[in-house]
Short mmCIF file of C-alpha atoms and ligand atoms in Angstrom, two decimals:
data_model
loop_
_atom_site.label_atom_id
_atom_site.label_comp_id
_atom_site.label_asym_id
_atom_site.label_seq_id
_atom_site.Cartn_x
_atom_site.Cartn_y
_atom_site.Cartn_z
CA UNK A 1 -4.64 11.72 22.65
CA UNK A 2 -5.93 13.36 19.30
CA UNK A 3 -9.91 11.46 19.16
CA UNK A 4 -8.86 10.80 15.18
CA UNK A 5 -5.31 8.58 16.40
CA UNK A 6 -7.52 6.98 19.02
CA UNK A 7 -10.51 6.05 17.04
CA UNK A 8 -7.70 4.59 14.69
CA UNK A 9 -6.47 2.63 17.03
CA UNK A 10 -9.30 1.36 18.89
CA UNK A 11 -10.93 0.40 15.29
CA UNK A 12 -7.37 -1.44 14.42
CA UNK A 13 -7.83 -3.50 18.51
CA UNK A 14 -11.43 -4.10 17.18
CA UNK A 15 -10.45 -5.60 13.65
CA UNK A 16 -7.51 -7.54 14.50
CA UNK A 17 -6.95 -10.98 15.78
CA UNK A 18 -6.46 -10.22 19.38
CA UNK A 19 -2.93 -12.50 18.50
CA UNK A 20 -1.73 -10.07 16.19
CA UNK A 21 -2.99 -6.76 18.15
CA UNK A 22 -0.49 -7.95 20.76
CA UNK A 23 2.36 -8.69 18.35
CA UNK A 24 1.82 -5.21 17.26
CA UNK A 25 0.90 -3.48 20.33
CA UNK A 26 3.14 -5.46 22.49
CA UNK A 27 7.01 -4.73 24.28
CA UNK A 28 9.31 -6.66 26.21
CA UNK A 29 9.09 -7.94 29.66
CA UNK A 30 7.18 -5.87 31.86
CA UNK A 31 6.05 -3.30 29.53
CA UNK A 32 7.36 -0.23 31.31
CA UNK A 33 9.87 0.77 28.60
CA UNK A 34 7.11 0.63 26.52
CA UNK A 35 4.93 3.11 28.39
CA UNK A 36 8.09 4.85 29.51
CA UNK A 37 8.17 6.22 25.49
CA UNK A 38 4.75 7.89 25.66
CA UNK A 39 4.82 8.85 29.52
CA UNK A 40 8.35 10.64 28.71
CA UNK A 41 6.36 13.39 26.11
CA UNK A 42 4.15 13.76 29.17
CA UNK A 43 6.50 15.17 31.51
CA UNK A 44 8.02 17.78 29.25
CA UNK A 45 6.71 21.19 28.24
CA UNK A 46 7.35 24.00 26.14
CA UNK A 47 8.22 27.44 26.65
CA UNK A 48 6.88 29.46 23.72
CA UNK A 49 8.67 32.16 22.10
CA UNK A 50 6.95 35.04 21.21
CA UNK A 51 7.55 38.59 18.74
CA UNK A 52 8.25 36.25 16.04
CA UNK A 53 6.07 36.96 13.54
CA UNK A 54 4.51 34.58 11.38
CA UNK A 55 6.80 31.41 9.94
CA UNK A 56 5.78 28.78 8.31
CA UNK A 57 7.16 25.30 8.68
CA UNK A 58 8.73 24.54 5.24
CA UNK A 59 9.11 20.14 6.32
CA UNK A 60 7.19 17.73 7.76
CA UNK A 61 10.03 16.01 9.97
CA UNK A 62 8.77 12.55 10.26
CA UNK A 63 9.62 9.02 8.98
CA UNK A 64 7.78 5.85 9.05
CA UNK A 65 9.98 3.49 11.23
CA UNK A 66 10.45 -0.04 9.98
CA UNK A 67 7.87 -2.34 11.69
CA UNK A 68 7.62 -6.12 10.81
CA UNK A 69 4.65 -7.95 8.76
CA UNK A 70 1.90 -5.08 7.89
CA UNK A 71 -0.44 -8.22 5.94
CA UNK A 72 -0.44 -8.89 9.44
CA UNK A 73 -3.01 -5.28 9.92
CA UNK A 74 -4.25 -5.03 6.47
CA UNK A 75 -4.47 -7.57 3.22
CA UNK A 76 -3.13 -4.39 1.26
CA UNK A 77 0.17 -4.87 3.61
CA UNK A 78 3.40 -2.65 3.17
CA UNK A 79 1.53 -1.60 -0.46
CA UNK A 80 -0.76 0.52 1.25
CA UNK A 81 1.91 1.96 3.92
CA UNK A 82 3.98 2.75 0.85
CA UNK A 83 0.92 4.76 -1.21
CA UNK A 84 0.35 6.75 2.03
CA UNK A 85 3.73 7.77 2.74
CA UNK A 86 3.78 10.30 0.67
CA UNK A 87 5.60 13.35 2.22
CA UNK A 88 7.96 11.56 4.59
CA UNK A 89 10.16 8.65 4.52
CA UNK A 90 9.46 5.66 4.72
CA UNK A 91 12.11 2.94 6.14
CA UNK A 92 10.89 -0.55 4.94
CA UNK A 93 11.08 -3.40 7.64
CA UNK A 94 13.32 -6.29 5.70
CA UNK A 95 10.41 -8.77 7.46
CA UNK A 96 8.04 -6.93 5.12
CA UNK A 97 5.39 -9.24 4.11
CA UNK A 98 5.30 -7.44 0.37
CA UNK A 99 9.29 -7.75 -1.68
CA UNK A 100 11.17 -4.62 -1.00
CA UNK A 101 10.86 -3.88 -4.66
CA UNK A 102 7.56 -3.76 -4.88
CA UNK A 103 7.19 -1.63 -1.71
CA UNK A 104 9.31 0.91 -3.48
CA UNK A 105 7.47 0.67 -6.72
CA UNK A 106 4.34 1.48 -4.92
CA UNK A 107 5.90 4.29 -3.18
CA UNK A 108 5.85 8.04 -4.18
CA UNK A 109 9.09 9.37 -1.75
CA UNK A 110 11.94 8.12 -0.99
CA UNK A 111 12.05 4.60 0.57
CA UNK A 112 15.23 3.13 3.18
CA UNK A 113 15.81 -0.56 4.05
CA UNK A 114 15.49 -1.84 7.07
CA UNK A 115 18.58 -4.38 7.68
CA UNK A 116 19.37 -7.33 10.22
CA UNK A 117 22.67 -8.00 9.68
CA UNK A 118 22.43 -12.41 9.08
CA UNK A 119 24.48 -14.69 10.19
CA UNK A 120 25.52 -15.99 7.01
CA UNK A 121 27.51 -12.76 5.39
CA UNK A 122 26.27 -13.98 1.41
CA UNK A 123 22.73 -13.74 2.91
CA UNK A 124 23.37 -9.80 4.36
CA UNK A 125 24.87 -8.82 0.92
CA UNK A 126 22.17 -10.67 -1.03
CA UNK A 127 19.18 -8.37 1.25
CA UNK A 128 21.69 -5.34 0.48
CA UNK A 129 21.92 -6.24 -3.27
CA UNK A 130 18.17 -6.16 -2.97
CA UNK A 131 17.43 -2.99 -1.22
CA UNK A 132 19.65 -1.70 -4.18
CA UNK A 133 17.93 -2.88 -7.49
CA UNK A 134 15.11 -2.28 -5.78
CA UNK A 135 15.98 1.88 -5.87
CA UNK A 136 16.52 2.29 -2.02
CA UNK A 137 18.32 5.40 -1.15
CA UNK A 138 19.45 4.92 2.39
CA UNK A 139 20.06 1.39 4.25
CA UNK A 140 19.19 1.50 8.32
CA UNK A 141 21.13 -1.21 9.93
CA UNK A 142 19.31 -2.41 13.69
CA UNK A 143 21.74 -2.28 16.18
CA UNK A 144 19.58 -2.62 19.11
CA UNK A 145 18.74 -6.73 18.67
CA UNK A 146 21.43 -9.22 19.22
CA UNK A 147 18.65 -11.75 20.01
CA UNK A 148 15.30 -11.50 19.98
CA UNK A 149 13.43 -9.34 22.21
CA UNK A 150 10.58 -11.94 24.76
CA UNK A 151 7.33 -10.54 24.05
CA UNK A 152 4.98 -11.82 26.74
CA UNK A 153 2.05 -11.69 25.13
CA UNK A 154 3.30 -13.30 21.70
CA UNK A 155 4.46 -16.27 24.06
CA UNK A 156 0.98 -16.52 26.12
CA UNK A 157 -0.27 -16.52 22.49
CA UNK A 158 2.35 -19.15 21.34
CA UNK A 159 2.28 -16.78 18.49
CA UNK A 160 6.03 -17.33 16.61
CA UNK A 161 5.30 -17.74 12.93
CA UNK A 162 3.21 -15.75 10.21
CA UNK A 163 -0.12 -17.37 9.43
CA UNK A 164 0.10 -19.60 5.76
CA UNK A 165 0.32 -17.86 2.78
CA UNK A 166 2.23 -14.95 4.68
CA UNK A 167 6.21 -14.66 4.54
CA UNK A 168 9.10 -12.43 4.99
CA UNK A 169 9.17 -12.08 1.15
CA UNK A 170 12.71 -10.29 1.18
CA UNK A 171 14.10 -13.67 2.90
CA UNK A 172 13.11 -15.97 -0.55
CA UNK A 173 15.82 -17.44 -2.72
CA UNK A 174 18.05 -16.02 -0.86
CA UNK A 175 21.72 -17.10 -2.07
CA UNK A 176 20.73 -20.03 -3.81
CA UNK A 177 18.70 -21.51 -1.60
CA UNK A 178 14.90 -22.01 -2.49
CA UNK A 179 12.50 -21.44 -0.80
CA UNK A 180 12.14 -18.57 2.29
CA UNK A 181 15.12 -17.85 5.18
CA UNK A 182 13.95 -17.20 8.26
CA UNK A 183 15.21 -14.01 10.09
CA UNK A 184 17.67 -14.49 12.50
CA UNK A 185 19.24 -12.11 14.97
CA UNK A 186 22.58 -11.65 15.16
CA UNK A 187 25.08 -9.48 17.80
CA UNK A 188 27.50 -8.23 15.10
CA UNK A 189 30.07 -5.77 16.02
CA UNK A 190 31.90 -2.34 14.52
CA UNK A 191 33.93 -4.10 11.68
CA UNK A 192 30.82 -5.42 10.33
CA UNK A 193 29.23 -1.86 10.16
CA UNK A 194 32.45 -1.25 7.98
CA UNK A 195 32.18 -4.06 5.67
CA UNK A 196 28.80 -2.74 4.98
CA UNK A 197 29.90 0.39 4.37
CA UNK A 198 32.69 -0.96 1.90
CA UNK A 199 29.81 -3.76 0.35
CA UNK A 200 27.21 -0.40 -1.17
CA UNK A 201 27.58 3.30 -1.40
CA UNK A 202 24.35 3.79 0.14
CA UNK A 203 24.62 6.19 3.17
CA UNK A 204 24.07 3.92 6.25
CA UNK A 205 22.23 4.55 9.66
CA UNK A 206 22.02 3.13 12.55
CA UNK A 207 19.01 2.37 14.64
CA UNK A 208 18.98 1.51 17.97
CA UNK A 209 21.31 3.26 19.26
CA UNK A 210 21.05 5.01 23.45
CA UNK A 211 24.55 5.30 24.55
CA UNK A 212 26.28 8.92 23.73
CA UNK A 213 29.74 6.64 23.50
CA UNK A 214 27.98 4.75 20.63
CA UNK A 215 27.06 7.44 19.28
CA UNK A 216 30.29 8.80 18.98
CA UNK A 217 31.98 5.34 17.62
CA UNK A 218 29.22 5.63 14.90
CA UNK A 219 30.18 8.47 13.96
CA UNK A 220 34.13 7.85 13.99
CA UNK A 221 32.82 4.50 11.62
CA UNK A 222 31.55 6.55 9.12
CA UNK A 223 27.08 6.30 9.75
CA UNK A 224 24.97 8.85 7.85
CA UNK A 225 22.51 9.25 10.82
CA UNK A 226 21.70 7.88 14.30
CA UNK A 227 18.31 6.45 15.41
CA UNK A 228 17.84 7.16 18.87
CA UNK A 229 15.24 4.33 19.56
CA UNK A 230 15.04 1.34 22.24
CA UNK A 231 12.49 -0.59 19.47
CA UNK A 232 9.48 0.16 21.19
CA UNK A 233 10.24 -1.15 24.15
CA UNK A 234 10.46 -4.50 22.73
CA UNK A 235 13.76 -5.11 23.28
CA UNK A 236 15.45 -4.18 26.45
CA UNK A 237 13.14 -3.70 29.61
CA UNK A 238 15.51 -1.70 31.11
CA UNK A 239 16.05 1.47 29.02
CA UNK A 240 15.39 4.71 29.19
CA UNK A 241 12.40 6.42 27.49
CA UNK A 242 13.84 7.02 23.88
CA UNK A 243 13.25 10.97 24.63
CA UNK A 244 15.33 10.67 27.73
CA UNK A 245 18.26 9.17 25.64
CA UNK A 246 17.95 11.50 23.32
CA UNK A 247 19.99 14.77 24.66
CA UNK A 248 22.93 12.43 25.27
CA UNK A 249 23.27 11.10 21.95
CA UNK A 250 22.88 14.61 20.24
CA UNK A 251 25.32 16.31 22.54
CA UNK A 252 27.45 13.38 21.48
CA UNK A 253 27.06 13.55 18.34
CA UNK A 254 27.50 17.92 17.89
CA UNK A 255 25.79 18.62 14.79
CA UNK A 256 27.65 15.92 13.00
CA UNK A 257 25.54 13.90 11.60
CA UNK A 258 21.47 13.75 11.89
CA UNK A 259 19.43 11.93 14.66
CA UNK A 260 16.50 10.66 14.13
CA UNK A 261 14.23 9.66 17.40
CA UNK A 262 11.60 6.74 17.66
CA UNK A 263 9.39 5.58 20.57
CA UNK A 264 6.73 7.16 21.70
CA UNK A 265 5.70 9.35 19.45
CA UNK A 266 2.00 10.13 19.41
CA UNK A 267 1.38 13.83 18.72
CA UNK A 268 2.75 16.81 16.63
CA UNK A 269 3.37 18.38 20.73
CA UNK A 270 5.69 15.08 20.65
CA UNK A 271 7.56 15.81 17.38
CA UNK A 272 8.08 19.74 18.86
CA UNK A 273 9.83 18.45 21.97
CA UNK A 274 11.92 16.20 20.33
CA UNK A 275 12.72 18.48 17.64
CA UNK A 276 13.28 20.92 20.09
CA UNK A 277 16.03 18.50 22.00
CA UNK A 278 18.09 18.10 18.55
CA UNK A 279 16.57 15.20 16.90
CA UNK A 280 16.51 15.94 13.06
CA UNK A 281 13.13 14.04 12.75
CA UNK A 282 11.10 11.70 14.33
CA UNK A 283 10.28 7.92 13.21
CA UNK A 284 6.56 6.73 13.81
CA UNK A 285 5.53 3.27 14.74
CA UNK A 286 2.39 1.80 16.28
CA UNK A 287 0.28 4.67 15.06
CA UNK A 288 0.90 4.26 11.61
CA UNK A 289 0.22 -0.10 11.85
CA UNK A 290 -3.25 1.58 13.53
CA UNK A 291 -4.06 3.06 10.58
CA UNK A 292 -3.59 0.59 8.76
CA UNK A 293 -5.51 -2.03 10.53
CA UNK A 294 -8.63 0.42 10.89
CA UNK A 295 -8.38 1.55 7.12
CA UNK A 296 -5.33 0.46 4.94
CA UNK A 297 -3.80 3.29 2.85
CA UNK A 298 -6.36 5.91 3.39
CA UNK A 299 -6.27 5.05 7.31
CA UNK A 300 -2.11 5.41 7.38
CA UNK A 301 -2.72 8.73 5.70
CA UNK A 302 -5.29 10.17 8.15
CA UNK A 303 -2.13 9.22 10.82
CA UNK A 304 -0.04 11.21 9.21
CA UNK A 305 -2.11 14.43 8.37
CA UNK A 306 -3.27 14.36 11.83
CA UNK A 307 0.27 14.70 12.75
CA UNK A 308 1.10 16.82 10.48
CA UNK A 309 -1.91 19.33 11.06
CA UNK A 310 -0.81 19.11 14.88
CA UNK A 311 2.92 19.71 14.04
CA UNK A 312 2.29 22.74 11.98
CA UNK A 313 0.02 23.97 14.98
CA UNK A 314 2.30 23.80 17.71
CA UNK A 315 5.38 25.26 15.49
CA UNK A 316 3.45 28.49 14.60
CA UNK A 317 2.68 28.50 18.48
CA UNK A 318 6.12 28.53 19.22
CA UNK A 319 6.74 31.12 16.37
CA UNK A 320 8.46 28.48 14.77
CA UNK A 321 11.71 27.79 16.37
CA UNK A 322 12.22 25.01 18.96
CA UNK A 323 15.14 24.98 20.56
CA UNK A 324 16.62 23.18 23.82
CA UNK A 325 16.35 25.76 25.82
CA UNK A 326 12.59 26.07 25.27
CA UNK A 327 11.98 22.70 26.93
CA UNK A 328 11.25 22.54 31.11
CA UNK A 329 10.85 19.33 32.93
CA UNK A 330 7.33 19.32 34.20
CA UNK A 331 7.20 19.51 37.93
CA UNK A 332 10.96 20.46 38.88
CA UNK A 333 10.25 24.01 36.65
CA UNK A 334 13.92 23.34 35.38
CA UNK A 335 14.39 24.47 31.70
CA UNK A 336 16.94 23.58 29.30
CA UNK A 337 17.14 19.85 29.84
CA UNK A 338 20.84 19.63 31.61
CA UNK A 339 22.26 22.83 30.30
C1 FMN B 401 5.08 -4.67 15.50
C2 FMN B 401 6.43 -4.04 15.42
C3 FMN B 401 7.38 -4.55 14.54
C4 FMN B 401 8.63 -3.97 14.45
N1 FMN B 401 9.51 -4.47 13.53
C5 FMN B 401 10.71 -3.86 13.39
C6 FMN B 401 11.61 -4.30 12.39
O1 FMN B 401 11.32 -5.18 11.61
N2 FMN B 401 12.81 -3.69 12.33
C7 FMN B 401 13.18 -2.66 13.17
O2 FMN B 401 14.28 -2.14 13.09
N3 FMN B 401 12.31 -2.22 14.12
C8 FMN B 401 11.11 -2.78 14.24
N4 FMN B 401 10.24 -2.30 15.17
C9 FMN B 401 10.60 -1.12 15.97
C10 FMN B 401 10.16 0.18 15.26
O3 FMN B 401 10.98 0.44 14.15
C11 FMN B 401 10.27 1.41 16.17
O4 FMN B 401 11.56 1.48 16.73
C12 FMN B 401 9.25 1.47 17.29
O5 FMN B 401 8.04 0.85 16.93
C13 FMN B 401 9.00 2.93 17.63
O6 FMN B 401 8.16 3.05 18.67
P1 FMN B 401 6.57 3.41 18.55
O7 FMN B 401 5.92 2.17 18.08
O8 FMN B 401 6.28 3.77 19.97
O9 FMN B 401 6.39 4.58 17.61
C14 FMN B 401 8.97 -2.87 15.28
C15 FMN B 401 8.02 -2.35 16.15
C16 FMN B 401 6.76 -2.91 16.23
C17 FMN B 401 5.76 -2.31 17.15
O1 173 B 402 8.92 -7.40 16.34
C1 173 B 402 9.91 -6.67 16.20
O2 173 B 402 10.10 -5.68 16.92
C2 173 B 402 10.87 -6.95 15.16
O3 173 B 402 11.79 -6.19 15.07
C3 173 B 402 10.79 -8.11 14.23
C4 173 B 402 11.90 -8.53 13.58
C5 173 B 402 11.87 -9.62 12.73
C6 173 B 402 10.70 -10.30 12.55
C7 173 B 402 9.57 -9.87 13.19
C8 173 B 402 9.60 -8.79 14.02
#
């Protein structure tokens, strides 16, 4: 790993209560989804391309996935994840500990909302309403989380509610009731995607999303984008590595829409490859709540140059152009990733 992302991180398991290092750093079940992610980048390579001449990358192809609770890492919270983004997007957890409009009046680039769709329909249009006045440009609706993900370590812990003085601060009021909602989890189906789409005319994703048919039906419903991502391997213990999933859902999808990729992501080598198997971007997770447990704004920014610096590296290596048929499974010499 780059010594900057893992002096990040080991200062952010050194500063944190060891309870919310494991929320953070944790995944579902056994944990081999979530090594799966990183262990995936492993096993691919690239095959340069050469006689190019010199191109330079014009865009830095990365978002900041959503990721619950940053007070949790640094007193400076989502405020400090905002003022760093700079350059990318980021896409605002709705369990943000800081309101979503102040996340987007501290940010400099465009900012998405996060969404769990509720149980209580008033309460999903209320959050929407929000992301709206607050001057949110895209809304990213989770698909992957009917019901909450068990998270070994958070039970060994019996870690299941913010500390005092910490909330989900886009949950208060809510619809006329005082006082803060808690987050609930809800398996919601196709016609709800709709009636989101009908409720705001902000272009709508999906996140969480592995199956090529889903892909498809998101499409046929309308999405603006796809995120390829099994949540960090805190959902379903039983996945795929996000980068495996990824060819599906892209052949699925033919060019019709973006696809974004999550999970795993830990190098600018790792944005290449997935770049190079059709994702559109990449979203970053656990590296960038690193940063900001080891060094609050200026620490999420040192993530993302690091990145970026690698990125821009590995692009002019490949002179610039990444394409599918660059990519060979390590070990089988097989190029091309199934056709
Ligand atoms: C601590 C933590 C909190 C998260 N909270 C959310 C969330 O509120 N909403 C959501 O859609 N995904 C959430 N995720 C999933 C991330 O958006 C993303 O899919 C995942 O972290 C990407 O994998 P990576 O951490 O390996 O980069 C969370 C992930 C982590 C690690
Ligand atoms: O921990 C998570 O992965 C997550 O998505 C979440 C959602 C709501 C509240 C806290 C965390």
């Amino acid at each position: 790993m780059n010594p900057v992302l893992a002096e990040l991180h080991d200062k952010a398991r050194a500063v944190l209560d060891p309870v919310h290092y494991d929320f953070f750093a944790g995944g579902v079940g056994d944990e081999v989804v979530l090594a799966e992610n990183e262990a995936a980048f492993l096993r691919l390579a690239l095959l340069p391309r050469v006689l190019r001449g010199k191109k330079v990358s014009d865009a830095f192809p990365v978002l900041i996935s959503p990721t619950a609770f940053h007070k949790l890492a640094h007193p400076d919270g989502e405020l400090a994840t905002a003022r760093a983004a700079a350059g990318t997007i980021l896409v605002s957890s709705m369990a943000s500990t800081v309101p979503i409009a102040d996340v987007v009046a501290a940010a400099t680039g465009p900012v998405w909302f996060q969404l769990y769709v509720q149980p209580d329909p008033e309460v999903t249009q209320a959050l929407v309403r929000r992301a709206e006045r607050a001057g949110c440009t895209a809304l990213v609706v989770t698909v992957d989380s009917p019901v909450f993900g068990r998270h070994r370590r958070d039970i060994a812990h019996g870690f299941h509610d913010l500390p005092a003085g910490l909330a989900a601060e886009n949950m208060r009021d809510l619809h006329g009731v005082p006082g803060l909602r808690k987050i609930e989890m809800s398996a919601f189906s196709w016609e709800d995607i709709d009636r989101l789409r009908s409720m705001t005319s902000l272009p709508l994703w999906v996140k969480g999303v592995l199956h090529p048919a889903d892909a498809v039906l998101a499409v046929a419903h309308g999405v603006a984008g796809i995120v390829v991502s099994n949540h960090g391997g805190r959902q379903l213990d039983l996945t795929p590595a996000a980068v495996e999933a990824l060819p599906g859902v892209v052949d699925a999808v033919a060019g019709r829409v973006p696809v974004v990729l999550d999970g795993g992501v830990r190098s600018g080598g790792d944005i290449a490859l997935a770049l190079a198997l059709g994702a559109s971007a990449v979203g970053i997770g656990r590296p960038v709540l690193w940063g900001l447990a080891a060094d609050g704004e200026a620490g999420v920014r040192r993530v993302l140059d690091v990145l970026r610096d690698e990125y821009e590296h590995v692009l002019a290596m490949c002179g610039g152009e990444l394409t599918r048929d660059m990519v060979v499974v390590r070990g089988t010499g097989v190029s091309g990733w199934r056709g």
